[in-house]
CSV table of C-alpha atoms in Angstrom, one decimal:
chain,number,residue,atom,x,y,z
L,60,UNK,CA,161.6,16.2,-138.7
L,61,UNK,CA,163.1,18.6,-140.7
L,62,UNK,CA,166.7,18.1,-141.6
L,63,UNK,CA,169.4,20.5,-140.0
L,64,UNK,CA,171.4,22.6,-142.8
L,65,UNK,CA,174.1,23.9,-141.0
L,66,UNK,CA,176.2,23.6,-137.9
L,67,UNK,CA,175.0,24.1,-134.4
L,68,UNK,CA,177.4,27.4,-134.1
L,69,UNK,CA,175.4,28.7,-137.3
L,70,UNK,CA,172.4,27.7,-136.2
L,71,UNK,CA,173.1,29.5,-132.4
L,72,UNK,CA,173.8,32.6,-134.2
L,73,UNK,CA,170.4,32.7,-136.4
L,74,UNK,CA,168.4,32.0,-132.8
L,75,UNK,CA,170.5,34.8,-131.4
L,76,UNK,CA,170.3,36.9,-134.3
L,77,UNK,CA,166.4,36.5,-134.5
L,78,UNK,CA,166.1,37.9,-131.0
L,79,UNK,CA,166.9,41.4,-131.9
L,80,UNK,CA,164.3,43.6,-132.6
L,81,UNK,CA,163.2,43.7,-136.2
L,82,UNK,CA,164.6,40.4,-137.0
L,83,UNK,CA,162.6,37.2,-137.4
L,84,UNK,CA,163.7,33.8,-138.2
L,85,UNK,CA,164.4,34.9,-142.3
L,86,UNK,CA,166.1,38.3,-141.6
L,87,UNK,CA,167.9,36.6,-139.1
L,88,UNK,CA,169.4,33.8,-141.7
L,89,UNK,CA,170.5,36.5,-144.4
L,90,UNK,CA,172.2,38.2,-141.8
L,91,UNK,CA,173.9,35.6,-140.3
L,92,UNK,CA,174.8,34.5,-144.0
L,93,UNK,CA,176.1,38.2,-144.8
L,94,UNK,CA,178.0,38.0,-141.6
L,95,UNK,CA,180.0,34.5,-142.5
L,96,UNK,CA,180.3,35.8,-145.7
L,97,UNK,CA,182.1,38.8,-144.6
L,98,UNK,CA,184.3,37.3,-141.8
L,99,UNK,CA,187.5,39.0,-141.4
L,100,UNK,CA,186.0,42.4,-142.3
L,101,UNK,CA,182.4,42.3,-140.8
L,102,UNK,CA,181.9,39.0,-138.2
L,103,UNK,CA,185.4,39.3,-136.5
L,104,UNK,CA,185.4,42.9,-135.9
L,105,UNK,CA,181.8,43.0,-134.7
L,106,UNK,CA,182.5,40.2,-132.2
L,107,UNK,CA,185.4,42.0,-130.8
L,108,UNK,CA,183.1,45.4,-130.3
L,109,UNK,CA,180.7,43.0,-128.9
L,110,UNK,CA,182.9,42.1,-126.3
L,111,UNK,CA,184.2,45.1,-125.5
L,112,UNK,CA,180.5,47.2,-124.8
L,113,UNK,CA,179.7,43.7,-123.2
L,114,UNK,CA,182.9,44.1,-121.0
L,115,UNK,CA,182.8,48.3,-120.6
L,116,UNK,CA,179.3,49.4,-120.9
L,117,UNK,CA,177.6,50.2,-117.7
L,118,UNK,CA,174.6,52.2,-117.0
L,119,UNK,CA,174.3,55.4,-115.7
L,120,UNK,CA,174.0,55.7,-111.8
L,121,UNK,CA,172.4,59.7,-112.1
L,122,UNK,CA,170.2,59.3,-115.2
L,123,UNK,CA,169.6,55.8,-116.2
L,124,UNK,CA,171.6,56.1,-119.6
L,125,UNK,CA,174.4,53.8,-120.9
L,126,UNK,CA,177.7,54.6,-121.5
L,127,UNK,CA,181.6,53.3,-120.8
L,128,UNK,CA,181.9,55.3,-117.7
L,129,UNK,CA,179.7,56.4,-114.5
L,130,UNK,CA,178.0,59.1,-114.7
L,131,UNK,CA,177.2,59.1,-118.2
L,132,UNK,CA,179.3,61.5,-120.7
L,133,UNK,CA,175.6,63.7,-120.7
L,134,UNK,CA,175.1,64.1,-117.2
L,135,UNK,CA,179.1,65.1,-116.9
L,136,UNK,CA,178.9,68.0,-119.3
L,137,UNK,CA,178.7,71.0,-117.7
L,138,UNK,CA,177.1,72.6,-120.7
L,139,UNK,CA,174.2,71.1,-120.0
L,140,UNK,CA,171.3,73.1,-118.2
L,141,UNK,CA,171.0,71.5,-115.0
L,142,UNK,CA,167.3,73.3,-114.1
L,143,UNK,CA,165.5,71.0,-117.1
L,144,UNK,CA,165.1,67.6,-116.7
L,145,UNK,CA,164.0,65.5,-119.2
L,146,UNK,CA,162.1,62.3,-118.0
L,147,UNK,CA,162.0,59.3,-121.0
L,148,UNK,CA,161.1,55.7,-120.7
L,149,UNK,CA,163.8,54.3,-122.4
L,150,UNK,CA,167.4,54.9,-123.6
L,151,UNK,CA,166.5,54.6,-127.1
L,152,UNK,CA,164.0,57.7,-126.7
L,153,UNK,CA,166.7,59.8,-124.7
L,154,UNK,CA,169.4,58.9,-128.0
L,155,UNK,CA,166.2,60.0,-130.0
L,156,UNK,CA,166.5,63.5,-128.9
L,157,UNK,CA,169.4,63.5,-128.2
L,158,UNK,CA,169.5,62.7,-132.4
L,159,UNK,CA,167.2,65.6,-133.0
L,160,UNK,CA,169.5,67.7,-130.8
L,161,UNK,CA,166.2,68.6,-129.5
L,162,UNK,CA,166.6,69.8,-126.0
L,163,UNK,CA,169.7,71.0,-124.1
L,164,UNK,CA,168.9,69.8,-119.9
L,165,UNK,CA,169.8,66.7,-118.4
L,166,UNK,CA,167.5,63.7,-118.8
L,167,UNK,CA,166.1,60.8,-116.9
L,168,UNK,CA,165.5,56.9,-117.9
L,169,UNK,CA,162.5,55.9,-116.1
L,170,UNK,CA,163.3,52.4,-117.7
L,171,UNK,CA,159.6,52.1,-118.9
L,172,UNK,CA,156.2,52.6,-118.4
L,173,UNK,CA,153.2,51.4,-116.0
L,174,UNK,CA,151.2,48.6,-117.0
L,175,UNK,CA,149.1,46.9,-114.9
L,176,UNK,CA,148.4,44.3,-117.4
L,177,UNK,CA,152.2,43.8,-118.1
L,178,UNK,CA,152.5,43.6,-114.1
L,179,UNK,CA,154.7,47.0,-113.7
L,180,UNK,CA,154.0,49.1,-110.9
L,181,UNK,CA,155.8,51.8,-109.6
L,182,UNK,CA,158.5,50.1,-107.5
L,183,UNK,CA,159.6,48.4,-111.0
L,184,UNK,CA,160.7,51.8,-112.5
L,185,UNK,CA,163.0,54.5,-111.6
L,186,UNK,CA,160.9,56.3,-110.0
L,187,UNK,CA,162.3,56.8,-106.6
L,188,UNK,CA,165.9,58.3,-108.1
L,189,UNK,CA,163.4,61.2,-110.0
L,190,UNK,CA,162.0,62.1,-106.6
L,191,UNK,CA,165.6,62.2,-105.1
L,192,UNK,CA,166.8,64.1,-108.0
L,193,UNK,CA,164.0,66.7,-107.9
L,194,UNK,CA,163.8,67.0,-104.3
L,195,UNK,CA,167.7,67.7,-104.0
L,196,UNK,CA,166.8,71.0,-105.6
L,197,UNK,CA,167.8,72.9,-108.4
L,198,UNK,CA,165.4,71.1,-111.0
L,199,UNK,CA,163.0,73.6,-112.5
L,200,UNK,CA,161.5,72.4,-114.9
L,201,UNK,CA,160.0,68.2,-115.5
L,202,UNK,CA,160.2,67.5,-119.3
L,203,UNK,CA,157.2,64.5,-119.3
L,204,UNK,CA,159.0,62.8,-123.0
L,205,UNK,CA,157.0,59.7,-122.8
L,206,UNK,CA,155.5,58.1,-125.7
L,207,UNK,CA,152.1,59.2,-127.1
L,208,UNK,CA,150.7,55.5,-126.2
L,209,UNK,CA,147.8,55.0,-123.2
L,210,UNK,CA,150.8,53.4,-120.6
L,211,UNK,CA,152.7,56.3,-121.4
L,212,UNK,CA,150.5,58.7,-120.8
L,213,UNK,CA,149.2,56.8,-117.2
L,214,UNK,CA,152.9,57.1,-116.1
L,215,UNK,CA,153.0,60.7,-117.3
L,216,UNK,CA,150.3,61.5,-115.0
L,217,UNK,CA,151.7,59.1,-112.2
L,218,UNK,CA,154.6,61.3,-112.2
L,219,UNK,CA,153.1,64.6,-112.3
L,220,UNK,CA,151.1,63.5,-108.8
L,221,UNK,CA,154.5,61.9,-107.4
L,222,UNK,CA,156.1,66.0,-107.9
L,223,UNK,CA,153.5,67.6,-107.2
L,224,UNK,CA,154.7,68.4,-103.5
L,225,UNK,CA,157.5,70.4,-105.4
L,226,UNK,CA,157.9,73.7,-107.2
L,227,UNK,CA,158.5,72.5,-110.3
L,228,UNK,CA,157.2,73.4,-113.6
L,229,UNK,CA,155.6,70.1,-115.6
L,230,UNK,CA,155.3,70.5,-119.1
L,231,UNK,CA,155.3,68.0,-121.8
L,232,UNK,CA,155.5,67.4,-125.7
L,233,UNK,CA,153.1,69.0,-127.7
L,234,UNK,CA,150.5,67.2,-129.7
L,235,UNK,CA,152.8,67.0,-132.7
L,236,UNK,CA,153.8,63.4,-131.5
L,237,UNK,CA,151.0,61.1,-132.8
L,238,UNK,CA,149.0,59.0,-130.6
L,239,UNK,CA,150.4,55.5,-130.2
L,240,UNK,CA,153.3,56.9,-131.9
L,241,UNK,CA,157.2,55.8,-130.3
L,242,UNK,CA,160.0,58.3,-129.9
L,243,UNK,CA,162.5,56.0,-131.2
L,244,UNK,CA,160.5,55.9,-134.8
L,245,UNK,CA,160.0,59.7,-135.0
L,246,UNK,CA,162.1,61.6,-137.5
L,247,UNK,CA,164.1,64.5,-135.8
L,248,UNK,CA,162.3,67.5,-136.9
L,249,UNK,CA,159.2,66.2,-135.8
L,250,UNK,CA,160.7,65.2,-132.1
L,251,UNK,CA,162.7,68.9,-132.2
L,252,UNK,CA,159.0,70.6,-133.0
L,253,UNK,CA,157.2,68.6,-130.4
L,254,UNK,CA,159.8,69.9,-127.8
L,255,UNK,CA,159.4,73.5,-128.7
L,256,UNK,CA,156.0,73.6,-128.9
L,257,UNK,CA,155.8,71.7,-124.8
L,258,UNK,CA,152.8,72.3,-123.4
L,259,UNK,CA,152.2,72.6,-119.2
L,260,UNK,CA,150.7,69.3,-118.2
């Protein structure tokens, strides 16, 4: 058995470091490492944020988006043109373009995609909440911003059949997203041209 080289608290940290995204058990060491380094400038402030977005944050009750208050700071400004609405998987692609200050409408988080294999169906995403918003009128055009990938594109077409009963334009992102490709990891110029360039789906 290999012997233990630091505490238990130490070692909680690396596990729960090496849970984020883009950390594995090495990345997850250095940072935990940089972090006790850095304690009363880096660890101690970033625990109190922590707690705080742990203790404020809430999500969206309109669009599916996170914020610190209900509805979301987006779907409170007026500024925003209510007839486009943007449907995304995830809140990381709606900060995406929201990044590449690429479309000015509201938005909705579907909070992911079909996938059969994965076991999500339609009742596991927010699905129903699109229909309500789009049915309450006023919606004239359905931005489909889903990701390039085959699940994506399934749910794209899922939704287009769910509105179909409405009169609402579909459109969605032109071909400059590449295929299997992921919002999140686009730069903004490419996400800003794909809007533009929309295509009726």
């Amino acid at each position: 058995m290999a012997e233990r080289i630091c505490g238990a608290e130490i070692e909680r940290l690396i596990q729960l470091l090496a849970r984020l995204p883009g950390l594995g058990p090495r990345s997850a060491r250095r940072a935990a490492l940089h972090l006790m380094r850095r304690r009363d400038e880096l660890l101690a402030p970033l625990a109190d944020a922590m707690r705080v977005a742990r203790e404020t944050i809430v999500t969206c009750s309109v669009c599916g988006n996170i914020d610190s208050c209900d509805p979301c700071a987006i779907c409170r400004d007026e500024r925003r043109d209510p007839r486009a609405l943007v449907v995304v998987e995830t809140v990381g692609d709606l900060w995406a373009l929201e990044r590449a200050r690429a479309v000015a409408g509201r938005y909705h988080v579907l909070g992911g995609v079909l996938s059969p294999l994965d076991g999500i169906g339609p009742r596991d995403l927010n699905l129903a909440s699109l229909v309500e918003r789009v049915a309450q009128g006023g919606v004239e055009e359905v931005i489909l911003a889903v990701n390039a990938t085959i699940d994506g594109q399934t749910t794209a077409h899922y939704v287009t059949d769910l509105l179909a009963g409405f009169n609402v334009r579909m459109t969605r992102l032109a071909h400059g997203v590449p295929v299997g490709g992921e919002l999140d990891y686009l730069d903004e110029g490419t996400l800003a041209a794909a809007m533009r360039a929309r295509t009726v789906f």
